MMTF fields as JSON, N, C-alpha, C and O atoms, coordinates in Angstrom:
{
  "mmtfVersion": "1.0.0",
  "mmtfProducer": "UNKNOWN",
  "numBonds": 635,
  "numAtoms": 636,
  "numGroups": 159,
  "numChains": 1,
  "numModels": 1,
  "chainsPerModel": [1],
  "groupsPerChain": [159],
  "chainIdList": ["A"],
  "bondAtomList": [4, 2, 8, 6, 12, 10, 16, 14, 20, 18, 24, 22, 28, 26, 32, 30, 36, 34, 40, 38, 44, 42, 48, 46, 52, 50, 56, 54, 60, 58, 64, 62, 68, 66, 72, 70, 76, 74, 80, 78, 84, 82, 88, 86, 92, 90, 96, 94, 100, 98, 104, 102, 108, 106, 112, 110, 116, 114, 120, 118, 124, 122, 128, 126, 132, 130, 136, 134, 140, 138, 144, 142, 148, 146, 152, 150, 156, 154, 160, 158, 164, 162, 168, 166, 172, 170, 176, 174, 180, 178, 184, 182, 188, 186, 192, 190, 196, 194, 200, 198, 204, 202, 208, 206, 212, 210, 216, 214, 220, 218, 224, 222, 228, 226, 232, 230, 236, 234, 240, 238, 244, 242, 248, 246, 252, 250, 256, 254, 260, 258, 264, 262, 268, 266, 272, 270, 276, 274, 280, 278, 284, 282, 288, 286, 292, 290, 296, 294, 300, 298, 304, 302, 308, 306, 312, 310, 316, 314, 320, 318, 324, 322, 328, 326, 332, 330, 336, 334, 340, 338, 344, 342, 348, 346, 352, 350, 356, 354, 360, 358, 364, 362, 368, 366, 372, 370, 376, 374, 380, 378, 384, 382, 388, 386, 392, 390, 396, 394, 400, 398, 404, 402, 408, 406, 412, 410, 416, 414, 420, 418, 424, 422, 428, 426, 432, 430, 436, 434, 440, 438, 444, 442, 448, 446, 452, 450, 456, 454, 460, 458, 464, 462, 468, 466, 472, 470, 476, 474, 480, 478, 484, 482, 488, 486, 492, 490, 496, 494, 500, 498, 504, 502, 508, 506, 512, 510, 516, 514, 520, 518, 524, 522, 528, 526, 532, 530, 536, 534, 540, 538, 544, 542, 548, 546, 552, 550, 556, 554, 560, 558, 564, 562, 568, 566, 572, 570, 576, 574, 580, 578, 584, 582, 588, 586, 592, 590, 596, 594, 600, 598, 604, 602, 608, 606, 612, 610, 616, 614, 620, 618, 624, 622, 628, 626, 632, 630],
  "bondOrderList": [1, 1, 1, 1, 1, 1, 1, 1, 1, 1, 1, 1, 1, 1, 1, 1, 1, 1, 1, 1, 1, 1, 1, 1, 1, 1, 1, 1, 1, 1, 1, 1, 1, 1, 1, 1, 1, 1, 1, 1, 1, 1, 1, 1, 1, 1, 1, 1, 1, 1, 1, 1, 1, 1, 1, 1, 1, 1, 1, 1, 1, 1, 1, 1, 1, 1, 1, 1, 1, 1, 1, 1, 1, 1, 1, 1, 1, 1, 1, 1, 1, 1, 1, 1, 1, 1, 1, 1, 1, 1, 1, 1, 1, 1, 1, 1, 1, 1, 1, 1, 1, 1, 1, 1, 1, 1, 1, 1, 1, 1, 1, 1, 1, 1, 1, 1, 1, 1, 1, 1, 1, 1, 1, 1, 1, 1, 1, 1, 1, 1, 1, 1, 1, 1, 1, 1, 1, 1, 1, 1, 1, 1, 1, 1, 1, 1, 1, 1, 1, 1, 1, 1, 1, 1, 1, 1, 1, 1],
  "groupList": [{"groupName": "UNK", "atomNameList": ["N", "CA", "C", "O"], "elementList": ["N", "C", "C", "O"], "formalChargeList": [0, 0, 0, 0], "bondAtomList": [1, 0, 2, 1, 3, 2], "bondOrderList": [1, 1, 2], "singleLetterCode": "X", "chemCompType": "L-PEPTIDE LINKING"}],
  "groupTypeList": [0, 0, 0, 0, 0, 0, 0, 0, 0, 0, 0, 0, 0, 0, 0, 0, 0, 0, 0, 0, 0, 0, 0, 0, 0, 0, 0, 0, 0, 0, 0, 0, 0, 0, 0, 0, 0, 0, 0, 0, 0, 0, 0, 0, 0, 0, 0, 0, 0, 0, 0, 0, 0, 0, 0, 0, 0, 0, 0, 0, 0, 0, 0, 0, 0, 0, 0, 0, 0, 0, 0, 0, 0, 0, 0, 0, 0, 0, 0, 0, 0, 0, 0, 0, 0, 0, 0, 0, 0, 0, 0, 0, 0, 0, 0, 0, 0, 0, 0, 0, 0, 0, 0, 0, 0, 0, 0, 0, 0, 0, 0, 0, 0, 0, 0, 0, 0, 0, 0, 0, 0, 0, 0, 0, 0, 0, 0, 0, 0, 0, 0, 0, 0, 0, 0, 0, 0, 0, 0, 0, 0, 0, 0, 0, 0, 0, 0, 0, 0, 0, 0, 0, 0, 0, 0, 0, 0, 0, 0],
  "groupIdList": [1, 2, 3, 4, 5, 6, 7, 8, 9, 10, 11, 12, 13, 14, 15, 16, 17, 18, 19, 20, 21, 22, 23, 24, 25, 26, 27, 28, 29, 30, 31, 32, 33, 34, 35, 36, 37, 38, 39, 40, 41, 42, 43, 44, 45, 46, 47, 48, 49, 50, 51, 52, 53, 54, 55, 56, 57, 58, 59, 60, 61, 62, 63, 64, 65, 66, 67, 68, 69, 70, 71, 72, 73, 74, 75, 76, 77, 78, 79, 80, 81, 82, 83, 84, 85, 86, 87, 88, 89, 90, 91, 92, 93, 94, 95, 96, 97, 98, 99, 100, 101, 102, 103, 104, 105, 106, 107, 108, 109, 110, 111, 112, 113, 114, 115, 116, 117, 118, 119, 120, 121, 122, 123, 124, 125, 126, 127, 128, 129, 130, 131, 132, 133, 134, 135, 136, 137, 138, 139, 140, 141, 142, 143, 144, 145, 146, 147, 148, 149, 150, 151, 152, 153, 154, 155, 156, 157, 158, 159],
  "secStructList": [7, 7, 7, 7, 2, 2, 2, 2, 2, 2, 2, 2, 2, 2, 2, 2, 2, 2, 2, 2, 2, 2, 2, 2, 2, 1, 7, 6, 6, 7, 2, 2, 2, 2, 2, 2, 2, 2, 2, 2, 2, 2, 2, 2, 2, 2, 2, 2, 2, 2, 2, 0, 0, 0, 0, 0, 2, 2, 2, 2, 2, 2, 2, 7, 4, 4, 4, 2, 2, 2, 2, 2, 2, 2, 2, 2, 2, 2, 2, 2, 2, 2, 2, 2, 2, 2, 2, 2, 2, 6, 7, 7, 6, 6, 1, 6, 6, 2, 2, 2, 2, 2, 2, 2, 2, 2, 2, 2, 2, 2, 2, 2, 2, 2, 2, 0, 0, 0, 0, 0, 2, 2, 2, 2, 2, 2, 2, 1, 7, 2, 2, 2, 2, 2, 2, 2, 2, 2, 2, 2, 2, 2, 2, 4, 4, 4, 7, 7, 1, 1, 4, 4, 4, 1, 4, 4, 4, 4, 7],
  "xCoordList": [86.67, 86.208, 86.985, 87.142, 87.454, 88.208, 87.298, 86.141, 87.839, 87.078, 87.608, 87.202, 88.508, 89.031, 87.858, 87.089, 87.737, 86.6, 86.437, 85.321, 87.537, 87.446, 87.079, 86.31, 87.613, 87.239, 85.744, 85.067, 85.223, 83.787, 82.937, 81.948, 83.331, 82.568, 82.629, 81.624, 83.8, 83.925, 83.095, 82.523, 83.024, 82.168, 80.706, 79.96, 80.287, 78.921, 78.691, 77.646, 79.675, 79.556, 79.355, 78.528, 80.117, 79.988, 78.612, 78.02, 78.109, 76.785, 75.708, 74.84, 75.773, 74.772, 74.926, 73.929, 76.148, 76.367, 75.753, 75.172, 75.874, 75.252, 73.734, 73.102, 73.156, 71.703, 71.306, 70.297, 72.1, 71.811, 71.815, 70.932, 72.805, 72.902, 71.733, 71.225, 71.303, 70.122, 68.898, 68.1, 68.753, 67.613, 67.66, 66.648, 68.854, 69.005, 68.698, 68.23, 68.955, 68.712, 67.279, 66.843, 66.56, 65.18, 64.345, 64.554, 63.435, 62.579, 61.704, 61.45, 61.252, 60.438, 59.203, 58.808, 58.598, 57.382, 57.641, 56.703, 58.876, 59.225, 58.992, 59.923, 57.746, 57.406, 57.731, 58.279, 57.397, 57.674, 59.173, 59.641, 59.922, 61.375, 61.974, 62.853, 61.501, 62.01, 61.689, 62.513, 60.507, 60.142, 61.081, 61.553, 61.346, 62.221, 63.634, 64.255, 64.13, 65.476, 65.532, 66.477, 64.523, 64.481, 64.459, 65.131, 63.695, 63.664, 65.031, 65.433, 65.748, 67.101, 68.05, 68.888, 67.917, 68.747, 68.49, 69.428, 67.228, 66.858, 67.48, 68.069, 67.345, 67.885, 69.409, 69.975, 70.066, 71.54, 72.068, 72.997, 71.48, 71.979, 71.664, 72.44, 70.545, 70.205, 71.199, 71.702, 71.481, 72.452, 73.836, 74.531, 74.23, 75.539, 75.687, 76.693, 74.692, 74.752, 74.825, 75.543, 74.086, 74.079, 75.481, 75.957, 76.141, 77.462, 78.51, 79.462, 78.339, 79.264, 79.071, 80.034, 77.823, 77.541, 77.826, 78.327, 77.509, 77.654, 79.075, 79.515, 79.797, 81.088, 82.245, 83.218, 82.134, 83.281, 83.596, 84.746, 82.611, 82.894, 83.504, 84.498, 82.932, 83.573, 85.021, 85.892, 85.27, 86.631, 87.572, 88.718, 87.092, 87.915, 88.248, 89.377, 87.274, 87.472, 88.467, 89.253, 88.423, 89.36, 90.776, 91.748, 90.886, 92.203, 92.85, 94.067, 92.016, 92.522, 91.672, 90.712, 92.03, 91.216, 90.997, 90.005, 91.941, 91.791, 90.597, 90.192, 90.034, 88.883, 87.561, 86.498, 87.62, 86.395, 85.445, 84.252, 85.962, 85.099, 84.522, 83.368, 85.32, 84.823, 83.686, 82.667, 83.876, 82.854, 81.577, 80.487, 81.697, 80.511, 79.784, 78.555, 80.545, 79.938, 79.253, 78.164, 79.89, 79.306, 77.983, 77.031, 77.924, 76.675, 75.579, 74.424, 75.932, 74.94, 74.493, 73.317, 75.433, 75.053, 74.14, 73.192, 74.417, 73.524, 72.132, 71.125, 72.086, 70.799, 69.92, 68.74, 70.504, 69.764, 69.336, 68.193, 70.254, 69.977, 68.882, 67.986, 68.937, 67.932, 66.533, 65.555, 66.428, 65.1, 64.58, 63.39, 65.465, 65.048, 64.647, 63.661, 65.417, 65.079, 63.712, 62.916, 63.442, 62.155, 60.997, 59.91, 61.226, 60.183, 59.971, 58.835, 61.05, 60.933, 60.261, 59.606, 60.426, 59.905, 58.423, 58.015, 57.636, 56.204, 55.675, 54.465, 56.565, 56.171, 55.839, 56.536, 54.792, 54.409, 55.36, 55.531, 55.98, 56.918, 56.254, 56.946, 54.934, 54.234, 54.097, 53.74, 54.384, 54.324, 55.383, 56.492, 55.033, 55.933, 57.256, 58.229, 57.328, 58.578, 59.453, 60.563, 58.982, 59.725, 61.105, 62.117, 61.153, 62.435, 63.352, 64.558, 62.792, 63.588, 64.19, 65.34, 63.428, 63.919, 65.067, 66.055, 64.941, 66.022, 67.256, 68.381, 67.062, 68.186, 68.936, 70.166, 68.221, 68.865, 69.545, 70.641, 68.908, 69.52, 70.847, 71.869, 70.808, 71.993, 73.123, 74.265, 72.809, 73.823, 74.423, 75.635, 73.574, 74.048, 74.966, 76.024, 74.558, 75.347, 76.67, 77.712, 76.64, 77.891, 78.882, 80.078, 78.391, 79.253, 79.838, 81.033, 79.001, 79.413, 80.49, 81.502, 80.265, 81.207, 82.548, 83.599, 82.513, 83.749, 84.566, 85.78, 83.904, 84.612, 85.218, 86.378, 84.429, 84.947, 86.153, 87.21, 85.987, 87.027, 88.279, 89.394, 88.103, 89.257, 89.914, 91.136, 89.089, 89.637, 90.006, 91.066, 89.145, 89.512, 89.676, 90.249, 89.217, 89.548, 91.068, 91.576, 91.814, 93.272, 93.917, 94.86, 93.402, 93.919, 93.67, 94.544, 92.459, 92.096, 92.944, 93.439, 93.107, 93.901, 95.335, 95.891, 95.928, 97.315, 97.434, 98.472, 96.402, 96.456, 96.169, 96.71, 95.321, 94.965, 95.782, 95.972, 96.243, 96.953, 95.981, 94.767, 96.553, 95.757, 94.899, 93.717, 95.528, 94.819, 93.627, 92.539, 93.833, 92.762, 91.614, 90.443, 91.956, 90.924, 90.152, 88.95, 90.824, 90.141, 89.225, 88.113, 89.682, 88.83, 87.607, 86.491, 87.839, 86.741, 85.76, 84.545, 86.292, 85.445, 84.6, 83.43, 85.165, 84.397, 83.258, 82.148, 83.536, 82.468, 81.356, 80.174, 81.746, 80.758, 79.917, 78.701, 80.556, 79.828, 78.821, 77.662, 79.278, 78.412, 77.229, 76.147, 77.436, 76.395, 75.342, 74.267, 75.624, 74.672, 73.28, 72.27, 73.234, 71.942, 71.146, 69.942, 71.788, 71.105, 70.611, 69.951, 70.933, 70.543, 69.031, 68.352, 68.499, 67.047, 66.61, 67.418, 65.353, 64.788, 64.337, 64.368, 63.921, 63.428, 64.588, 65.185, 64.903, 66.02, 65.842, 66.834, 64.609, 64.392, 64.785, 64.768, 65.137, 65.612, 67.123, 67.67, 67.794, 69.242, 69.525, 68.705, 70.692, 71.096, 71.069, 70.632, 71.54, 71.634, 70.271, 70.186, 69.212, 67.876, 67.495, 66.695, 68.079, 67.767, 68.802, 68.654, 69.855, 70.953, 70.523, 71.333],
  "yCoordList": [54.614, 55.968, 56.512, 55.822, 57.715, 58.347, 58.667, 59.052, 58.501, 58.902, 60.21, 60.614, 60.873, 62.162, 63.134, 63.364, 63.697, 64.559, 65.728, 66.041, 66.368, 67.528, 67.093, 67.776, 65.976, 65.452, 65.143, 65.449, 64.541, 64.225, 65.494, 65.535, 66.523, 67.773, 68.428, 68.948, 68.407, 68.981, 68.185, 68.767, 66.866, 66.062, 66.426, 66.487, 66.668, 67.143, 68.477, 68.695, 69.361, 70.667, 70.49, 71.171, 69.573, 69.315, 68.752, 69.127, 67.856, 67.265, 68.351, 68.37, 69.246, 70.317, 71.3, 71.789, 71.59, 72.496, 71.915, 72.653, 70.617, 69.975, 70.137, 70.385, 69.997, 70.178, 71.624, 71.868, 72.579, 73.984, 74.216, 74.889, 73.659, 73.84, 73.176, 73.715, 72.01, 71.352, 72.241, 72.388, 72.835, 73.714, 74.914, 75.3, 75.498, 76.679, 76.361, 77.23, 75.129, 74.73, 74.253, 74.163, 73.954, 73.471, 74.575, 75.761, 74.183, 75.163, 75.912, 75.455, 77.067, 77.926, 77.198, 77.4, 76.367, 75.652, 74.202, 73.406, 73.843, 72.461, 72.275, 72.004, 72.423, 72.436, 71.122, 71.131, 70.001, 68.711, 68.48, 67.999, 68.825, 68.67, 69.579, 69.159, 70.815, 71.752, 71.268, 71.413, 70.699, 70.174, 69.027, 68.96, 68.128, 66.982, 67.469, 66.978, 68.424, 68.948, 69.672, 69.491, 70.484, 71.204, 70.219, 70.439, 69.138, 68.128, 67.492, 67.22, 67.254, 66.701, 67.695, 67.311, 68.96, 70.007, 70.047, 70.096, 70.026, 70.073, 68.893, 69.065, 67.706, 66.511, 66.587, 66.345, 66.919, 66.975, 68.017, 67.741, 69.2, 70.26, 69.996, 70.379, 69.353, 69.03, 68.022, 68.203, 66.972, 65.968, 66.605, 66.38, 67.388, 68.038, 68.958, 68.899, 69.798, 70.717, 69.933, 70.321, 68.841, 68.017, 67.487, 67.629, 66.881, 66.301, 67.391, 67.174, 68.543, 69.642, 70.13, 70.262, 70.393, 70.969, 70.002, 70.406, 68.735, 67.751, 67.222, 66.909, 67.117, 66.433, 67.314, 67.518, 67.836, 68.544, 69.859, 70.089, 70.712, 72.014, 71.894, 72.562, 71.058, 70.931, 70.421, 70.894, 69.471, 68.929, 69.983, 70.099, 70.747, 71.793, 72.87, 73.357, 73.222, 74.271, 73.826, 74.629, 72.544, 72.01, 71.933, 72.276, 71.488, 71.326, 72.663, 72.823, 73.612, 74.925, 76.002, 76.508, 76.343, 77.318, 78.636, 79.328, 78.982, 80.229, 80.186, 81.221, 79.003, 78.904, 79.208, 79.138, 79.54, 79.791, 80.754, 80.473, 81.876, 82.858, 82.301, 82.57, 81.523, 80.883, 79.919, 79.887, 79.143, 78.168, 78.889, 78.506, 79.916, 80.652, 81.298, 81.277, 81.866, 82.468, 81.398, 81.621, 80.247, 79.152, 78.684, 78.413, 78.588, 78.173, 79.204, 78.839, 80.471, 81.517, 81.427, 81.625, 81.128, 80.942, 79.727, 79.755, 78.668, 77.505, 77.908, 77.459, 78.767, 79.212, 79.815, 79.484, 80.689, 81.317, 80.256, 80.252, 79.365, 78.34, 77.384, 77.054, 76.933, 75.947, 76.541, 75.837, 77.814, 78.434, 78.533, 78.342, 78.828, 78.857, 77.455, 77.287, 76.45, 75.064, 74.694, 74.048, 75.097, 74.756, 75.428, 74.86, 76.627, 77.306, 76.604, 76.465, 76.164, 75.45, 74.096, 73.605, 73.495, 72.162, 72.041, 71.076, 72.991, 72.89, 73.815, 74.003, 74.386, 75.395, 74.771, 73.874, 75.251, 74.809, 75.468, 76.686, 74.672, 75.26, 76.224, 76.93, 76.26, 77.214, 78.596, 79.57, 78.668, 79.973, 80.884, 80.448, 82.144, 83.055, 83.279, 83.676, 83.039, 83.262, 82.006, 82.073, 80.877, 79.616, 79.725, 79.452, 80.117, 80.224, 81.251, 81.026, 82.365, 83.405, 82.883, 83.184, 82.112, 81.552, 80.578, 80.577, 79.751, 78.816, 79.596, 79.204, 80.678, 81.505, 82.107, 82.081, 82.643, 83.243, 82.149, 82.356, 81.006, 79.866, 79.495, 79.314, 79.39, 79.033, 80.026, 79.626, 81.312, 82.34, 82.231, 82.357, 81.997, 81.856, 80.651, 80.743, 79.529, 78.306, 78.439, 78.018, 79.01, 79.188, 80.053, 79.762, 81.104, 81.972, 81.171, 81.251, 80.418, 79.599, 78.587, 78.437, 77.911, 76.902, 77.55, 77.018, 78.686, 79.386, 79.735, 79.532, 80.258, 80.603, 79.369, 79.384, 78.296, 77.078, 76.544, 76.3, 76.365, 75.712, 76.577, 76.056, 77.869, 78.743, 79.257, 79.393, 79.543, 80.233, 79.321, 79.492, 78.349, 77.641, 76.134, 75.542, 75.487, 74.065, 73.86, 72.903, 74.738, 74.542, 74.619, 73.884, 75.513, 75.613, 74.316, 73.82, 73.78, 72.549, 71.388, 70.575, 71.315, 70.234, 70.254, 69.206, 71.435, 71.49, 71.184, 70.691, 71.466, 71.214, 69.757, 69.231, 69.115, 67.719, 66.831, 67.155, 65.76, 64.816, 64.016, 64.044, 63.31, 62.496, 61.477, 61.291, 60.83, 59.806, 60.42, 59.845, 61.565, 62.232, 62.641, 62.502, 63.143, 63.524, 62.301, 62.39, 61.17, 59.949, 59.416, 58.97, 59.458, 59.029, 59.928, 59.458, 61.216, 62.189, 61.937, 61.976, 61.68, 61.389, 60.149, 60.126, 59.123, 57.905, 58.191, 57.684, 58.998, 59.395, 60.144, 59.96, 60.988, 61.744, 60.814, 60.981, 59.845, 58.868, 58.115, 57.945, 57.671, 56.919, 57.757, 57.223, 59.06, 59.949, 60.344, 60.813, 60.167, 60.58, 59.98, 60.655, 58.739, 58.062, 58.638, 58.398, 59.385, 59.973, 61.394, 62.003, 61.903, 63.282, 63.405, 62.504, 64.527, 64.736, 64.954, 65.337, 64.713, 64.974, 66.426, 67.024, 66.98, 68.364, 69.297, 69.143, 70.242, 71.154, 71.927, 72.335, 72.135, 72.883, 72.094, 72.636, 70.823, 70.026, 70.131, 69.563, 70.852, 71.067, 72.061, 72.935, 71.927, 72.867, 74.305, 75.204, 74.522, 75.876, 76.538, 77.764, 75.745, 76.329, 77.093, 78.028, 76.677, 77.291, 78.322, 78.984, 78.459, 79.374, 80.823, 81.705],
  "zCoordList": [64.018, 64.328, 65.533, 66.54, 65.425, 66.49, 67.671, 67.5, 68.855, 70.036, 70.611, 71.7, 69.895, 70.331, 70.496, 69.562, 71.697, 72.022, 71.054, 70.638, 70.699, 69.813, 68.397, 67.721, 67.948, 66.631, 66.606, 65.624, 67.672, 67.74, 67.647, 66.916, 68.391, 68.365, 66.992, 66.506, 66.364, 65.021, 64.013, 63.091, 64.177, 63.296, 63.475, 62.498, 64.711, 64.954, 64.25, 63.637, 64.343, 63.678, 62.174, 61.569, 61.575, 60.133, 59.786, 58.774, 60.621, 60.389, 60.383, 59.511, 61.357, 61.458, 60.3, 59.768, 59.911, 58.779, 57.503, 56.707, 57.305, 56.138, 56.185, 55.158, 57.362, 57.506, 57.204, 56.543, 57.687, 57.388, 55.876, 55.344, 55.194, 53.746, 53.025, 52.041, 53.505, 52.912, 53.073, 52.147, 54.263, 54.511, 53.571, 52.987, 53.433, 52.576, 51.115, 50.379, 50.69, 49.305, 49.056, 47.908, 50.117, 49.962, 49.31, 49.568, 48.498, 47.824, 48.807, 49.922, 48.368, 49.224, 49.748, 50.897, 48.93, 49.32, 49.729, 49.767, 50.032, 50.415, 51.911, 52.671, 52.315, 53.742, 54.449, 55.551, 53.826, 54.466, 54.608, 55.64, 53.565, 53.612, 54.685, 55.438, 54.753, 55.752, 57.17, 58.073, 57.367, 58.681, 59.069, 60.204, 58.12, 58.371, 58.711, 59.655, 57.945, 58.184, 59.534, 60.302, 59.815, 61.098, 62.26, 63.268, 62.133, 63.197, 63.389, 64.52, 62.303, 62.401, 63.064, 63.881, 62.714, 63.322, 64.831, 65.626, 65.212, 66.629, 67.378, 68.446, 66.814, 67.468, 67.571, 68.637, 66.469, 66.467, 67.455, 68.213, 67.445, 68.319, 69.788, 70.663, 70.066, 71.456, 72.024, 73.133, 71.276, 71.729, 71.864, 72.855, 70.882, 70.883, 72.101, 72.808, 72.338, 73.482, 74.792, 75.715, 74.868, 76.08, 76.392, 77.518, 75.408, 75.696, 75.947, 76.696, 75.332, 75.62, 77.057, 77.812, 77.421, 78.729, 79.874, 80.923, 79.673, 80.745, 80.879, 81.986, 79.768, 79.809, 79.332, 80.059, 78.105, 77.531, 78.248, 78.622, 78.442, 79.046, 80.452, 80.738, 81.338, 82.663, 82.575, 83.306, 81.692, 81.545, 80.962, 81.394, 79.985, 79.371, 80.401, 80.468, 81.177, 82.185, 83.257, 83.76, 83.597, 84.592, 84.01, 84.684, 82.776, 82.144, 81.786, 81.87, 81.389, 80.973, 81.664, 81.083, 82.897, 83.641, 82.88, 83.107, 81.966, 81.198, 80.242, 79.713, 80.02, 79.111, 79.824, 79.208, 81.099, 81.869, 81.148, 81.03, 80.671, 79.994, 78.697, 78.366, 77.958, 76.736, 77.058, 76.369, 78.103, 78.491, 78.902, 78.476, 79.714, 80.167, 78.986, 78.92, 78.066, 76.871, 76.02, 75.492, 75.891, 75.103, 75.696, 74.964, 77.011, 77.659, 77.394, 77.174, 77.412, 77.109, 75.648, 75.343, 74.748, 73.336, 73.194, 72.41, 73.941, 73.935, 74.406, 73.859, 75.434, 75.976, 74.875, 74.757, 74.086, 72.984, 71.969, 71.512, 71.624, 70.616, 71.085, 70.308, 72.339, 72.77, 72.808, 72.557, 73.114, 73.086, 71.649, 71.4, 70.721, 69.311, 68.857, 68.139, 69.278, 68.931, 69.488, 68.807, 70.711, 71.325, 70.591, 70.492, 70.08, 69.302, 67.969, 67.515, 67.343, 66.06, 66.22, 65.3, 67.392, 67.665, 67.312, 66.665, 67.726, 67.491, 66.412, 66.286, 65.644, 64.663, 63.308, 62.833, 62.713, 61.371, 60.367, 60.39, 59.485, 58.522, 57.538, 56.805, 57.517, 56.651, 57.308, 56.646, 58.614, 59.287, 58.688, 58.38, 58.527, 57.833, 58.55, 57.909, 59.851, 60.582, 60.669, 61.198, 60.165, 60.273, 59.619, 60.266, 58.351, 57.639, 58.301, 58.411, 58.737, 59.383, 60.68, 60.997, 61.423, 62.68, 62.424, 63.157, 61.388, 61.049, 60.59, 60.901, 59.867, 59.411, 60.59, 60.616, 61.558, 62.735, 63.563, 64.083, 63.683, 64.372, 63.692, 64.354, 62.376, 61.592, 61.839, 62.062, 61.801, 62.033, 63.427, 63.596, 64.426, 65.803, 65.958, 66.581, 65.392, 65.523, 64.766, 65.268, 63.584, 62.828, 63.604, 63.628, 64.232, 65.052, 66.223, 66.504, 66.883, 68.032, 67.624, 68.309, 66.524, 66.023, 65.704, 66.061, 65.038, 64.671, 65.915, 65.942, 66.938, 68.171, 68.824, 69.234, 68.922, 69.546, 68.785, 69.368, 67.488, 66.7, 66.537, 66.533, 66.407, 66.16, 67.432, 67.501, 68.443, 69.61, 70.77, 71.372, 71.095, 72.311, 72.209, 73.124, 71.171, 71.004, 70.93, 71.515, 70.223, 70.195, 71.586, 71.879, 72.437, 73.807, 74.576, 75.286, 74.418, 75.119, 74.596, 75.376, 73.28, 72.694, 73.227, 73.556, 73.311, 73.766, 75.264, 75.705, 76.042, 77.485, 77.842, 78.814, 77.055, 77.323, 76.393, 75.221, 76.898, 76.05, 75.198, 75.4, 74.247, 73.328, 74.09, 73.8, 75.066, 75.854, 76.596, 76.613, 77.193, 77.939, 77.004, 77.355, 75.821, 74.853, 74.36, 74.109, 74.222, 73.797, 74.892, 74.609, 76.129, 77.247, 77.369, 77.59, 77.223, 77.274, 76.129, 76.324, 74.945, 73.785, 74.003, 73.62, 74.609, 74.876, 75.848, 75.681, 76.858, 77.799, 77.064, 77.356, 76.109, 75.34, 74.467, 74.374, 73.835, 73.013, 73.884, 73.506, 75.046, 75.955, 76.447, 76.689, 76.592, 77.128, 76.096, 76.47, 74.824, 73.777, 74.005, 73.81, 74.408, 74.581, 75.747, 75.845, 76.623, 77.774, 77.505, 78.347, 76.34, 76.014, 75.945, 75.452, 76.442, 76.354, 74.908, 74.062, 74.632, 73.298, 73.199, 72.124, 74.321, 74.351, 74.725, 75.791, 73.872, 74.16, 75.469, 76.074, 75.918, 77.14, 78.394, 79.5, 78.224, 79.348, 79.54, 80.486, 78.653, 78.787, 79.901, 80.184, 80.535, 81.582, 81.093, 81.812, 79.862, 79.326, 79.131, 79.052, 79.054, 78.913, 80.179, 80.146, 81.275, 82.568, 82.98, 84.007, 82.175, 82.539, 82.548, 82.834]
}
């Protein structure tokens, strides 16, 4: 398995996209399945946001100072996402706004992923060497176990 930081983040993006698609395909009355998928989305995005905010974003900003605005915007996008995750955390999937909330979350995350992958991951990749990206990726792997379970414990929740 590659420890390249950008590859790891893109793999996380793919994992979450698969969960979004599972949710979209779940039947209208598949409440238990939707709850299980939503819980997986919450866990995946909380861990992902944690390693980005704690490790990747500071390193990217240091390596490529021009990414400062991208990083700041990403943290603000995380802020919106973590609050939605926290609302989904305790929400009954039978509530009429549950599906709508997951849909808006999905749209927000897809937009965020597109910006990261298309606009500024290439800048970071070209500025950091392969070795640096692998070291950074290993730090991110090691930090996953320290990620909070509650999205409101992320730095971006307080931003």
